[in-house]
Amino acid sequence: MEQVKLYDTTLRDGMQGEGMSLSAAEKARVVTALDGLGVQMIEAGFPSSNPKEEELFASLADLELERAVVCAFGMTRRRGVEAAEDPALLTVTGSFAPVVTLVGKTWGLHLEKVTKVSREENLAMIAESVAFCRERGKRVVYDAEHFFDSYREDPGYALSCLEAAIDAGAENVTLCDTNGASLPNQVGAATEVVATRFGDRAEIGIHAHDDAGCGVANSLAAVDAGARMVQGTVNGYGERCGNANLTSVLPALQLKMGFDVVPEGKLETLTETVHFIDELCNLTPDPNAPYVGRNAFAHKGGMHVAGIEVDARTFEHVEPAAIGNERAILPSELSGKATIRDQARAAGLEIDDETASRAIEVLKEREHHGFHYEAAPASFELLLRHEAGVYKPLFTLESYRVVTQRRAGGEVETEATVKVLVDGERYVEIAEGNGPVSALDQALRKAIAGRHPHLNEIELTNYKVRILDQDRGTGAVTRVLLDSADGDGREWGTTGVSGNVIEASWQALVDSLEYAFQ
Amino acid sequence: MEQVKLYDTTLRDGMQGEGMSLSAAEKARVVTALDGLGVQMIEAGFPSSNPKEEELFASLADLELERAVVCAFGMTRRRGVEAAEDPALLTVTGSFAPVVTLVGKTWGLHLEKVTKVSREENLAMIAESVAFCRERGKRVVYDAEHFFDSYREDPGYALSCLEAAIDAGAENVTLCDTNGASLPNQVGAATEVVATRFGDRAEIGIHAHDDAGCGVANSLAAVDAGARMVQGTVNGYGERCGNANLTSVLPALQLKMGFDVVPEGKLETLTETVHFIDELCNLTPDPNAPYVGRNAFAHKGGMHVAGIEVDARTFEHVEPAAIGNERAILPSELSGKATIRDQARAAGLEIDDETASRAIEVLKEREHHGFHYEAAPASFELLLRHEAGVYKPLFTLESYRVVTQRRAGGEVETEATVKVLVDGERYVEIAEGNGPVSALDQALRKAIAGRHPHLNEIELTNYKVRILDQDRGTGAVTRVLLDSADGDGREWGTTGVSGNVIEASWQALVDSLEYAFQ
C-alpha cells in the first residue's frame, strides 16, 4: 500500500480559529496525542515569535516521540536581505526541529498589490531561503501560498515558484489553497500537472481550507492526483471556516482509498484522540462530525435498526469501531422491542419482551405529550428503569415554590423553597439563584446533599427551552432539555415537559440528579 | 447560462437531525423563506403520516409561492399490492402537491437482506408506482436509494432501476448516496455514466449526505458530471452527519461554477434566510459556516487587512456581499451606517448619520452582552426609535414579582404581580397564568389595558429560550425570543437577555407590547 503522510498544523493554523488558545504545556500534550495517533509531521509554530513559543519548542525538544517529526514554521527571507542574515530564518533554523516549513509568495497579484516584490526577486527569495535551511541541515517543506489562485491566472509562474524551491533542495512542495477558493476538480487538475512535472523530484503536499465547504474533498482530490502529504488540523480548527479537517481526511484515505497512513491499531483511537483535543481546547465535540460525532452512527428505530442487525453495510458507510466510535440507536416511538432491549442492555439493564412492550407504550404516550428523548438519553434510561422495576427514588417531593421579583430599584432576585423527604426524613430548604432553575437546583441540593454529598459535584452545563404547540403562545406546552456533567467527565441529558416552564425545568433537574444517583 | 435546480428537503430529511422539530406553522414559514430565496423545489414531507403533516399540507395548499413547487414524498408500492390500491400511494397522489418524489430500492444487498424482494419485482414496483403517479397527473422524481453503493457492486442493476423509473414517466431520477459512503470521484464517475445513458430522457439529480465530510463536494461533482438538480437541506441539517448543505452548494454553483440557480438579487439574501431558519429551529448559527458564518470573512489585522484594502481578492474567495454576509475586520469599527439608515427607513424612520453611529455603538454593546436582533426586528426597531428620540414609553415599571409553586397535592400554580405607572397613574395588578411568562403578561395587560384596550388583541405566538456562553458555567446568560401577532395578521419578534430567564422574558414581553404601541 502506498503511503500518504499527515502534516498537522493544529498548533499553528488551528490556533487562528476564533477563541482558540492553548498553553505551551497543553500544546505539548497535543503533540503527544497526535504522535500516539500515528501522525507523521507536526507543525508546532514559529520557534520564537513569542516567549510562549520559545517555551513550547524547548519542551518539545525533550519529548520522546514514537513516530512524528516536529516542524518549525517560517517565511522566505525578506526582500533585500541575505538569507544568512535574516533574523527570522536564523531563528527557525536554530531550533531543534529537523524540518523547516517555509511559506512563500506564489501569486502575482500578491507580489504586485501586497508585498511589491518583483516576480524574479520572489523566485530568488524562495531559492535562497530554501538553500539556506538546507545548508543548516534542515529538511525543507515549501508551502506555496495561494498556489491555486496563482495557477488559475498564470500557471507558468506558479510552477516556477515550485521549481525554485525544488531546485534549492526542498523535499516537499505543498500547494496551498490559502483563501479556500478552490473546488475539488480545480485542485485535482492543478495537482496532476504538478505531480507529472515534479513528482519524481519532490513529494507533493496539499494545504486546503474549508471556505467552500470542500476542505476535505480538496485534500482527497489532490491525493487522487498524486499528492502524498495532507496538511490540515484536528477537527478542522482554523480561521474563517477552518482548515482541512484531518479527522475526516484520515479515515477516508485509509478506509475508503486504501492508503497506508497511520500504523495498524491507531485509527481505532481516532475518536478518543480528537475528543481529547477538543476538550483541551475547551470545545464541545461536534455531535454531527463525520466519523467521530456521537450522531455519526445514530439510527432511528424501524427499518434501519432491522437492516443493521442483518448486515451493518445496509446503513453504515464504515464500521464505527474502525475509528473508535460506536453505533447509537435513538429512542423514538418508531422503535421496536428489539431496539428498546438493546438500549436497555447498553444501560446495563436486561429487560424482557413484556417490559420492552410496556416501555414502548409509555414512550409513545410521553412523546404524544411532547417528550422527546433523543437529546435526553438519561431521562429515557430512567423511564426504562421505572418499567424494569429497578428505579431507585432519590427523594420524595412535598412541594416547591420559586419567587422571582424585580424590585423598585431595578434589582432582580430569585429564591426557591423546597420541601422534600429523603430516606423518610423531611427537609425544608431555601436558596437563591440567578434564575428560577438555578435557585431550585440550589435548594434541592441543599435538601438532599446531606445524605448524598456526591451530587454536589454535578454541574448544569446547558439548558434549552422550546414551546411545542406554537399556536397557543405561552399557553402552550414547554419542553426543557438540560445537560449535566460530573467531575469525572461524564455528561448526560435530561428533559421535562409541562404547560409551565418552571415545572418542566424541575422535571429535567430532578431527572439529572436521579440519573446520577442510580 | 445553464440552470441547476435546488431541491430542498429540510422539512423531511432535515427533520431527522437530532433534536429537530418544527410545528406545521413554522414549516410553512420555512417554505415561504425558501421560496423567497429562489429555491425551485421544496419537499414538505409525507402528506399524512400524521395529523401534523396533514395540517401542514392543508396550509401549504393555500400558500402563494413565487417560484417554488411543493413536493410530496412517498415510497414505491408495497410488495404484492397493486399501485392503485396501495394506501400510501393513494395518499401521496391525493395531496395538492404537483410533484411526487418516490423513493425506491436500488441496491441488491437491501433487496436480499432487508426487504426480501426479488430484483425483478423491485423493478415492477418502481415502474408501476411511477406510472400510477403519472396517471394521477403528478410530475415524478424517482429517488434511487443507495444508488452509489449499488453501482459499485452491480452497475447494471443500478442503471436498470433508473431505466424502469424513466420508462414509466419519471421526469427526474435522483442518485442517492444514502449512507454517505461515496467520495467525489466515485460520484462523478457514476453520474457521468448515468447522464450519458439517460441525460436526454430525464433530468439527473443528486442526493448526498455528509458522512465522509464530502456532502457539498459530492453534489458539485455530480453537477460537473451532468446532474442538474441538487437535493439537500438548509445548513446541512439531517440525521447522522447531515445532508448535503445547500447553503454551501448554492453559492458554489452560482459564483464559482457559473450556473443559473436562483434569480438575480436572491443570492444576496442567503445569509439572512438561513440564519432565520436556524432561529426557527432554535439552533445557533455556526460561526464558521462556509459563506454565511460570521467568521467566514473575518480577518485578523496586519497584512490581510492591508491586502483587502488594495484588492479584496488577495484574501477573499468571493465577495461577502454576494451572499449577504459581511467582512469582519478586527478590531476596527464596521461602517454599517448606510445599512442602519436603510433599516430605519424600512421602519418609517429617517435618521441622520450621527444617530446611525450612535445606534451602531448601542448595537455593538448589546450584541456583546448577548443580544441578537436578527430574529427580533421589533426590538431592533425600538432601539432605533430610542436613538432617534421618537420612542414613546407605554408605561413605567415599578416592580414585578412572579411566584410558581407546586403544592403538596401536586398542582402547579403561578401568579404574577406588577406595579406600574401608566400616564402618571399607579396600577397594581395580580394575575395567574400557566407559567411565569403568561402570568406576567396577564398582569401587565390588566394594568395597562384600561388605557390601551387594543393591546388585548395581541397574542404571544412563540417563545424560545437559549443559554449563551454554555462553557462559562455561572457566567451564562439567557436569551429569550418572543413572537407576537395581532388581530390584523401582523407578526413581530422581540428579544430579551439577562442572567435570569424571567427578567429576559419580561424584556421581550415589554418590547412586544411597546412595539404594538408605537
PDB file of N, CA and C in Angstrom, chain B residues 401 415-418 420 428-432 437-449 506:
ATOM      1  N   ARG B 401     -43.294  40.702  40.446  1.00  0.00           N
ATOM      2  CA  ARG B 401     -42.975  39.536  41.264  1.00  0.00           C
ATOM      3  C   ARG B 401     -43.726  38.351  40.677  1.00  0.00           C
ATOM      4  N   GLU B 415     -48.513  32.818  39.859  1.00  0.00           N
ATOM      5  CA  GLU B 415     -49.158  34.125  39.882  1.00  0.00           C
ATOM      6  C   GLU B 415     -48.097  35.203  39.766  1.00  0.00           C
ATOM      7  N   ALA B 416     -48.503  36.315  39.150  1.00  0.00           N
ATOM      8  CA  ALA B 416     -47.575  37.436  38.979  1.00  0.00           C
ATOM      9  C   ALA B 416     -48.238  38.713  39.449  1.00  0.00           C
ATOM     10  N   THR B 417     -47.441  39.576  40.061  1.00  0.00           N
ATOM     11  CA  THR B 417     -47.901  40.898  40.477  1.00  0.00           C
ATOM     12  C   THR B 417     -47.068  41.925  39.723  1.00  0.00           C
ATOM     13  N   VAL B 418     -47.689  42.954  39.196  1.00  0.00           N
ATOM     14  CA  VAL B 418     -46.904  44.056  38.622  1.00  0.00           C
ATOM     15  C   VAL B 418     -47.389  45.378  39.212  1.00  0.00           C
ATOM     16  N   VAL B 420     -47.060  49.297  38.111  1.00  0.00           N
ATOM     17  CA  VAL B 420     -46.596  50.165  37.019  1.00  0.00           C
ATOM     18  C   VAL B 420     -47.269  51.532  37.087  1.00  0.00           C
ATOM     19  N   VAL B 428     -51.601  48.539  40.382  1.00  0.00           N
ATOM     20  CA  VAL B 428     -51.064  47.319  40.990  1.00  0.00           C
ATOM     21  C   VAL B 428     -52.020  46.196  40.631  1.00  0.00           C
ATOM     22  N   GLU B 429     -51.498  45.205  39.915  1.00  0.00           N
ATOM     23  CA  GLU B 429     -52.387  44.133  39.472  1.00  0.00           C
ATOM     24  C   GLU B 429     -51.750  42.775  39.709  1.00  0.00           C
ATOM     25  N   ILE B 430     -52.596  41.786  39.874  1.00  0.00           N
ATOM     26  CA  ILE B 430     -52.124  40.410  40.026  1.00  0.00           C
ATOM     27  C   ILE B 430     -52.882  39.536  39.038  1.00  0.00           C
ATOM     28  N   ALA B 431     -52.215  38.518  38.517  1.00  0.00           N
ATOM     29  CA  ALA B 431     -52.890  37.595  37.596  1.00  0.00           C
ATOM     30  C   ALA B 431     -52.252  36.230  37.708  1.00  0.00           C
ATOM     31  N   GLU B 432     -53.029  35.216  37.368  1.00  0.00           N
ATOM     32  CA  GLU B 432     -52.476  33.861  37.292  1.00  0.00           C
ATOM     33  C   GLU B 432     -52.137  33.539  35.841  1.00  0.00           C
ATOM     34  N   VAL B 437     -44.290  33.436  32.383  1.00  0.00           N
ATOM     35  CA  VAL B 437     -44.372  34.460  31.343  1.00  0.00           C
ATOM     36  C   VAL B 437     -45.826  34.831  31.075  1.00  0.00           C
ATOM     37  N   SER B 438     -46.692  33.817  31.015  1.00  0.00           N
ATOM     38  CA  SER B 438     -48.097  34.148  30.753  1.00  0.00           C
ATOM     39  C   SER B 438     -48.696  34.885  31.949  1.00  0.00           C
ATOM     40  N   ALA B 439     -48.269  34.570  33.171  1.00  0.00           N
ATOM     41  CA  ALA B 439     -48.778  35.282  34.340  1.00  0.00           C
ATOM     42  C   ALA B 439     -48.343  36.739  34.311  1.00  0.00           C
ATOM     43  N   LEU B 440     -47.067  36.978  33.988  1.00  0.00           N
ATOM     44  CA  LEU B 440     -46.582  38.357  33.887  1.00  0.00           C
ATOM     45  C   LEU B 440     -47.328  39.103  32.787  1.00  0.00           C
ATOM     46  N   ASP B 441     -47.516  38.434  31.676  1.00  0.00           N
ATOM     47  CA  ASP B 441     -48.225  39.022  30.539  1.00  0.00           C
ATOM     48  C   ASP B 441     -49.637  39.437  30.954  1.00  0.00           C
ATOM     49  N   GLN B 442     -50.337  38.522  31.609  1.00  0.00           N
ATOM     50  CA  GLN B 442     -51.711  38.811  32.034  1.00  0.00           C
ATOM     51  C   GLN B 442     -51.765  39.989  32.999  1.00  0.00           C
ATOM     52  N   ALA B 443     -50.866  39.974  33.973  1.00  0.00           N
ATOM     53  CA  ALA B 443     -50.880  41.026  34.987  1.00  0.00           C
ATOM     54  C   ALA B 443     -50.560  42.383  34.360  1.00  0.00           C
ATOM     55  N   LEU B 444     -49.570  42.395  33.478  1.00  0.00           N
ATOM     56  CA  LEU B 444     -49.170  43.650  32.839  1.00  0.00           C
ATOM     57  C   LEU B 444     -50.308  44.198  31.983  1.00  0.00           C
ATOM     58  N   ARG B 445     -50.966  43.311  31.264  1.00  0.00           N
ATOM     59  CA  ARG B 445     -52.054  43.808  30.416  1.00  0.00           C
ATOM     60  C   ARG B 445     -53.231  44.316  31.238  1.00  0.00           C
ATOM     61  N   LYS B 446     -53.500  43.613  32.357  1.00  0.00           N
ATOM     62  CA  LYS B 446     -54.562  44.101  33.235  1.00  0.00           C
ATOM     63  C   LYS B 446     -54.258  45.536  33.657  1.00  0.00           C
ATOM     64  N   ALA B 447     -52.955  45.791  33.956  1.00  0.00           N
ATOM     65  CA  ALA B 447     -52.563  47.104  34.467  1.00  0.00           C
ATOM     66  C   ALA B 447     -52.658  48.191  33.402  1.00  0.00           C
ATOM     67  N   ILE B 448     -52.358  47.861  32.158  1.00  0.00           N
ATOM     68  CA  ILE B 448     -52.311  48.930  31.155  1.00  0.00           C
ATOM     69  C   ILE B 448     -53.470  48.917  30.166  1.00  0.00           C
ATOM     70  N   ALA B 449     -54.275  47.858  30.193  1.00  0.00           N
ATOM     71  CA  ALA B 449     -55.303  47.747  29.163  1.00  0.00           C
ATOM     72  C   ALA B 449     -56.441  48.746  29.353  1.00  0.00           C
ATOM     73  N   TRP B 506     -39.336  38.991  30.563  1.00  0.00           N
ATOM     74  CA  TRP B 506     -40.026  40.262  30.812  1.00  0.00           C
ATOM     75  C   TRP B 506     -39.626  41.311  29.766  1.00  0.00           C
TER      76      TRP B 506
END
